[in-house]
């Protein structure tokens, strides 16, 4: 009798584990929408277009994921440093935000396989003659970053740089335009997008940081993580990945 009871308990545990395991995908399907957290001042990955829609490379990945689940994407727009807490609290299913896979973040969330390679860049005003060629040349200067980004981390790591932190990159660039800071440090592709849109800025130097972006899901959410990884594989194999690269990076 004892033996049967033990078997029963083990079986119950396995069934329970399987159910909690597959809960997210079922939940998303039942809900009919995939909740994606992002911070939309990061072109071409996520930004607000002329018709007030949040669009970009990351949203195309989100749409592909949603399409395979037969649901719609619902974008939850948050400050960058609130994205991981929102994910942990279950307010979003995943974060797709040009988020660099870092050791510290990987302690609290799980990352998909890398989907993009990135470096940091230093952007300055074109009309001045300040053209820094390294982070060290920012010592004694005032720079703007987005709060909680890798740009924030690497600039803060250099003693003597005065770092001013903003929730939105648009505000960081406003500060640069108004001459209240000497430079903005941010990821290379968004740096290029801002410089292209606002010719009064210039990209002074790319700082090689060798970062990669990943989609973040709640820690231990293997089912969703596998689904994301599988979708990324399919997107690469089918040419969809290259298509969206061409779309957003001409
Ligand atoms: N790659 C950088 C990081 O992970 C910046 C990402 C900013 N993304 C955004 N959507 N604002 O810290």
Short mmCIF file of C-alpha atoms and ligand atoms in Angstrom, two decimals:
data_model
loop_
_atom_site.label_atom_id
_atom_site.label_comp_id
_atom_site.label_asym_id
_atom_site.label_seq_id
_atom_site.Cartn_x
_atom_site.Cartn_y
_atom_site.Cartn_z
CA UNK A 1 0.00 0.00 0.00
CA UNK A 2 2.83 2.33 0.98
CA UNK A 3 4.49 1.65 -2.33
CA UNK A 4 1.36 2.60 -4.25
CA UNK A 5 1.02 5.78 -2.29
CA UNK A 6 4.58 6.72 -3.11
CA UNK A 7 4.04 6.04 -6.80
CA UNK A 8 0.85 8.07 -6.71
CA UNK A 9 2.59 11.02 -5.11
CA UNK A 10 5.41 10.91 -7.63
CA UNK A 11 2.96 10.71 -10.52
CA UNK A 12 0.98 13.64 -9.14
CA UNK A 13 4.16 15.67 -8.87
CA UNK A 14 5.13 14.89 -12.45
CA UNK A 15 1.70 15.87 -13.74
CA UNK A 16 1.72 19.06 -11.66
CA UNK A 17 5.19 19.96 -12.91
CA UNK A 18 4.15 19.34 -16.50
CA UNK A 19 1.14 21.57 -16.11
CA UNK A 20 2.92 24.46 -14.45
CA UNK A 21 5.53 23.98 -17.15
CA UNK A 22 3.18 24.43 -20.04
CA UNK A 23 1.08 27.05 -18.35
CA UNK A 24 2.56 30.11 -19.99
CA UNK A 25 1.94 29.08 -23.59
CA UNK A 26 -1.59 27.93 -22.75
CA UNK A 27 -2.19 31.13 -20.82
CA UNK A 28 -0.99 33.29 -23.70
CA UNK A 29 -3.21 31.42 -26.14
CA UNK A 30 -6.24 31.67 -23.87
CA UNK A 31 -5.62 35.35 -23.31
CA UNK A 32 -5.25 35.84 -27.04
CA UNK A 33 -2.29 38.18 -26.67
CA UNK A 34 1.39 38.06 -26.06
CA UNK A 35 2.46 40.71 -23.54
CA UNK A 36 5.81 42.11 -24.62
CA UNK A 37 7.68 44.58 -22.45
CA UNK A 38 9.89 47.16 -24.12
CA UNK A 39 11.16 50.75 -23.90
CA UNK A 40 10.45 52.52 -27.18
CA UNK A 41 13.14 55.20 -27.60
CA UNK A 42 15.58 52.74 -29.14
CA UNK A 43 15.39 52.90 -32.95
CA UNK A 44 15.45 50.82 -35.08
CA UNK A 45 14.64 48.14 -32.49
CA UNK A 46 11.66 49.89 -30.93
CA UNK A 47 10.42 53.41 -31.47
CA UNK A 48 7.22 55.38 -31.95
CA UNK A 49 6.49 56.07 -35.64
CA UNK A 50 4.56 58.92 -37.31
CA UNK A 51 1.24 57.20 -36.70
CA UNK A 52 2.05 56.77 -33.00
CA UNK A 53 2.65 53.02 -33.28
CA UNK A 54 5.52 51.28 -31.55
CA UNK A 55 7.42 49.58 -34.35
CA UNK A 56 10.87 48.20 -35.10
CA UNK A 57 13.06 45.15 -35.45
CA UNK A 58 12.14 43.78 -32.01
CA UNK A 59 8.42 44.23 -32.69
CA UNK A 60 8.79 42.18 -35.86
CA UNK A 61 10.30 39.40 -33.77
CA UNK A 62 7.42 39.75 -31.31
CA UNK A 63 4.90 39.59 -34.17
CA UNK A 64 6.52 36.44 -35.51
CA UNK A 65 6.28 34.80 -32.07
CA UNK A 66 2.65 35.88 -31.72
CA UNK A 67 1.80 34.67 -35.21
CA UNK A 68 3.08 31.19 -34.42
CA UNK A 69 0.88 31.18 -31.30
CA UNK A 70 -2.13 32.53 -33.15
CA UNK A 71 -2.36 35.60 -30.91
CA UNK A 72 -1.78 39.37 -31.14
CA UNK A 73 1.10 41.31 -29.61
CA UNK A 74 0.31 43.74 -26.83
CA UNK A 75 3.22 46.08 -26.19
CA UNK A 76 3.76 47.16 -22.61
CA UNK A 77 5.87 50.29 -22.72
CA UNK A 78 8.00 50.84 -19.62
CA UNK A 79 11.21 52.57 -18.51
CA UNK A 80 14.14 50.31 -19.37
CA UNK A 81 15.07 49.67 -15.74
CA UNK A 82 11.48 48.55 -14.97
CA UNK A 83 11.41 45.84 -17.63
CA UNK A 84 13.05 43.05 -15.65
CA UNK A 85 10.96 43.77 -12.50
CA UNK A 86 7.79 43.76 -14.67
CA UNK A 87 8.82 40.41 -16.12
CA UNK A 88 9.50 38.96 -12.67
CA UNK A 89 6.13 40.20 -11.42
CA UNK A 90 4.35 38.56 -14.35
CA UNK A 91 3.15 41.82 -15.87
CA UNK A 92 4.67 40.80 -19.20
CA UNK A 93 5.42 37.41 -20.79
CA UNK A 94 8.76 38.49 -22.17
CA UNK A 95 11.04 41.45 -22.68
CA UNK A 96 12.26 42.29 -26.18
CA UNK A 97 14.14 45.56 -25.85
CA UNK A 98 17.56 45.31 -27.48
CA UNK A 99 18.51 43.96 -24.09
CA UNK A 100 22.12 42.91 -23.75
CA UNK A 101 22.68 39.48 -22.27
CA UNK A 102 24.76 40.16 -19.16
CA UNK A 103 25.86 37.89 -16.34
CA UNK A 104 24.00 39.92 -13.74
CA UNK A 105 20.73 39.97 -15.67
CA UNK A 106 21.04 36.26 -16.43
CA UNK A 107 20.96 35.63 -12.69
CA UNK A 108 17.37 36.90 -12.50
CA UNK A 109 15.91 36.15 -15.96
CA UNK A 110 16.54 33.60 -18.71
CA UNK A 111 17.79 34.79 -22.09
CA UNK A 112 17.12 33.30 -25.50
CA UNK A 113 19.99 32.63 -27.85
CA UNK A 114 21.56 35.89 -29.08
CA UNK A 115 19.67 37.55 -31.93
CA UNK A 116 21.86 40.61 -32.54
CA UNK A 117 25.44 41.76 -31.95
CA UNK A 118 26.11 45.23 -30.60
CA UNK A 119 28.71 47.71 -29.38
CA UNK A 120 28.46 51.07 -27.66
CA UNK A 121 28.95 54.44 -29.35
CA UNK A 122 29.76 57.99 -28.27
CA UNK A 123 27.58 60.67 -29.88
CA UNK A 124 28.41 64.40 -29.69
CA UNK A 125 27.24 67.71 -31.19
CA UNK A 126 28.43 68.25 -34.73
CA UNK A 127 28.92 72.01 -34.33
CA UNK A 128 31.44 71.63 -31.49
CA UNK A 129 34.97 70.30 -31.86
CA UNK A 130 34.79 67.64 -29.15
CA UNK A 131 35.43 64.28 -30.87
CA UNK A 132 36.22 61.74 -28.12
CA UNK A 133 37.89 58.56 -29.36
CA UNK A 134 37.60 56.55 -26.14
CA UNK A 135 35.64 56.42 -22.90
CA UNK A 136 38.71 57.80 -21.10
CA UNK A 137 38.38 61.00 -23.11
CA UNK A 138 35.04 61.51 -21.38
CA UNK A 139 36.75 61.93 -17.99
CA UNK A 140 35.98 65.38 -16.62
CA UNK A 141 32.99 65.63 -18.98
CA UNK A 142 29.29 65.30 -18.45
CA UNK A 143 27.52 62.59 -20.41
CA UNK A 144 23.94 61.38 -20.73
CA UNK A 145 22.84 57.73 -20.75
CA UNK A 146 19.66 55.73 -20.34
CA UNK A 147 19.23 54.58 -16.76
CA UNK A 148 20.22 50.94 -16.24
CA UNK A 149 21.64 50.28 -19.70
CA UNK A 150 25.04 48.83 -20.47
CA UNK A 151 26.01 52.33 -21.64
CA UNK A 152 25.22 53.54 -18.13
CA UNK A 153 27.30 50.70 -16.64
CA UNK A 154 30.44 51.20 -18.75
CA UNK A 155 30.42 54.99 -18.34
CA UNK A 156 29.81 54.73 -14.60
CA UNK A 157 32.75 52.31 -14.39
CA UNK A 158 35.18 55.00 -15.56
CA UNK A 159 36.04 57.21 -12.60
CA UNK A 160 35.74 60.91 -13.31
CA UNK A 161 32.96 60.79 -15.89
CA UNK A 162 29.91 62.67 -14.68
CA UNK A 163 26.98 60.50 -15.72
CA UNK A 164 23.46 61.95 -16.03
CA UNK A 165 20.79 59.27 -16.32
CA UNK A 166 17.52 59.52 -18.24
CA UNK A 167 14.61 57.15 -18.66
CA UNK A 168 14.25 58.04 -22.32
CA UNK A 169 16.98 58.36 -24.93
CA UNK A 170 15.01 61.20 -26.50
CA UNK A 171 15.59 63.22 -23.31
CA UNK A 172 19.29 62.31 -23.25
CA UNK A 173 19.61 63.73 -26.80
CA UNK A 174 17.64 66.84 -25.87
CA UNK A 175 20.21 67.42 -23.14
CA UNK A 176 23.01 67.02 -25.67
CA UNK A 177 21.31 69.38 -28.10
CA UNK A 178 20.90 72.02 -25.38
CA UNK A 179 24.55 71.77 -24.43
CA UNK A 180 23.90 70.54 -20.91
CA UNK A 181 25.95 67.39 -21.53
CA UNK A 182 28.97 66.77 -23.77
CA UNK A 183 28.02 63.36 -25.14
CA UNK A 184 25.48 60.52 -25.13
CA UNK A 185 26.66 56.93 -24.78
CA UNK A 186 24.38 54.28 -26.26
CA UNK A 187 24.28 51.21 -28.48
CA UNK A 188 25.76 51.65 -31.96
CA UNK A 189 22.69 50.96 -34.13
CA UNK A 190 20.40 53.35 -32.19
CA UNK A 191 23.26 55.89 -32.15
CA UNK A 192 23.36 55.72 -35.95
CA UNK A 193 19.57 56.00 -36.15
CA UNK A 194 19.53 59.15 -33.99
CA UNK A 195 22.41 60.74 -35.92
CA UNK A 196 20.63 60.01 -39.18
CA UNK A 197 17.41 61.56 -37.93
CA UNK A 198 19.13 64.54 -36.29
CA UNK A 199 22.12 65.69 -38.41
CA UNK A 200 23.18 68.11 -35.66
CA UNK A 201 24.67 65.08 -33.89
CA UNK A 202 27.63 63.01 -34.98
CA UNK A 203 28.88 59.57 -34.01
CA UNK A 204 32.37 60.23 -32.64
CA UNK A 205 33.51 56.71 -31.80
CA UNK A 206 32.28 53.13 -31.58
CA UNK A 207 33.48 51.48 -28.38
CA UNK A 208 33.96 47.76 -28.85
CA UNK A 209 31.97 46.01 -26.11
CA UNK A 210 31.01 42.80 -27.92
CA UNK A 211 27.44 42.66 -26.60
CA UNK A 212 24.62 40.43 -27.80
CA UNK A 213 20.89 40.98 -27.44
CA UNK A 214 18.53 38.30 -26.16
CA UNK A 215 14.81 37.90 -25.52
CA UNK A 216 14.23 37.66 -21.75
CA UNK A 217 11.68 35.35 -20.12
CA UNK A 218 11.01 34.56 -16.46
CA UNK A 219 13.65 32.41 -14.85
CA UNK A 220 12.91 28.72 -15.31
CA UNK A 221 10.26 29.27 -17.98
CA UNK A 222 11.72 26.56 -20.20
CA UNK A 223 8.69 26.08 -22.39
CA UNK A 224 8.52 29.72 -23.45
CA UNK A 225 12.29 29.93 -23.81
CA UNK A 226 12.36 26.87 -26.08
CA UNK A 227 9.54 28.34 -28.10
CA UNK A 228 11.43 31.63 -28.55
CA UNK A 229 14.65 29.86 -29.49
CA UNK A 230 12.84 27.61 -31.94
CA UNK A 231 11.15 30.62 -33.52
CA UNK A 232 14.48 32.45 -33.85
CA UNK A 233 15.93 29.34 -35.56
CA UNK A 234 12.98 29.16 -37.93
CA UNK A 235 13.26 32.88 -38.70
CA UNK A 236 16.92 32.49 -39.60
CA UNK A 237 16.37 29.35 -41.68
CA UNK A 238 13.39 30.76 -43.57
CA UNK A 239 15.02 34.09 -44.43
CA UNK A 240 12.57 36.08 -42.30
CA UNK A 241 15.41 37.20 -40.05
CA UNK A 242 17.34 38.64 -43.00
CA UNK A 243 14.20 40.23 -44.32
CA UNK A 244 13.65 42.20 -41.13
CA UNK A 245 17.36 43.09 -41.01
CA UNK A 246 17.01 44.55 -44.51
CA UNK A 247 13.79 46.27 -43.53
CA UNK A 248 15.26 48.14 -40.54
CA UNK A 249 18.92 48.46 -41.54
CA UNK A 250 18.58 49.12 -45.29
N1 LIG B 1 21.64 47.11 -24.99
C1 LIG B 1 21.56 48.02 -23.89
C2 LIG B 1 21.27 47.29 -22.61
O1 LIG B 1 20.85 46.19 -22.61
C3 LIG B 1 20.54 49.11 -24.10
C4 LIG B 1 19.17 48.64 -24.36
C5 LIG B 1 18.15 49.76 -24.35
N2 LIG B 1 16.92 49.32 -24.89
C6 LIG B 1 15.79 50.07 -24.97
N3 LIG B 1 14.75 49.54 -25.53
N4 LIG B 1 15.79 51.26 -24.46
O2 LIG B 1 21.47 47.79 -21.55
#
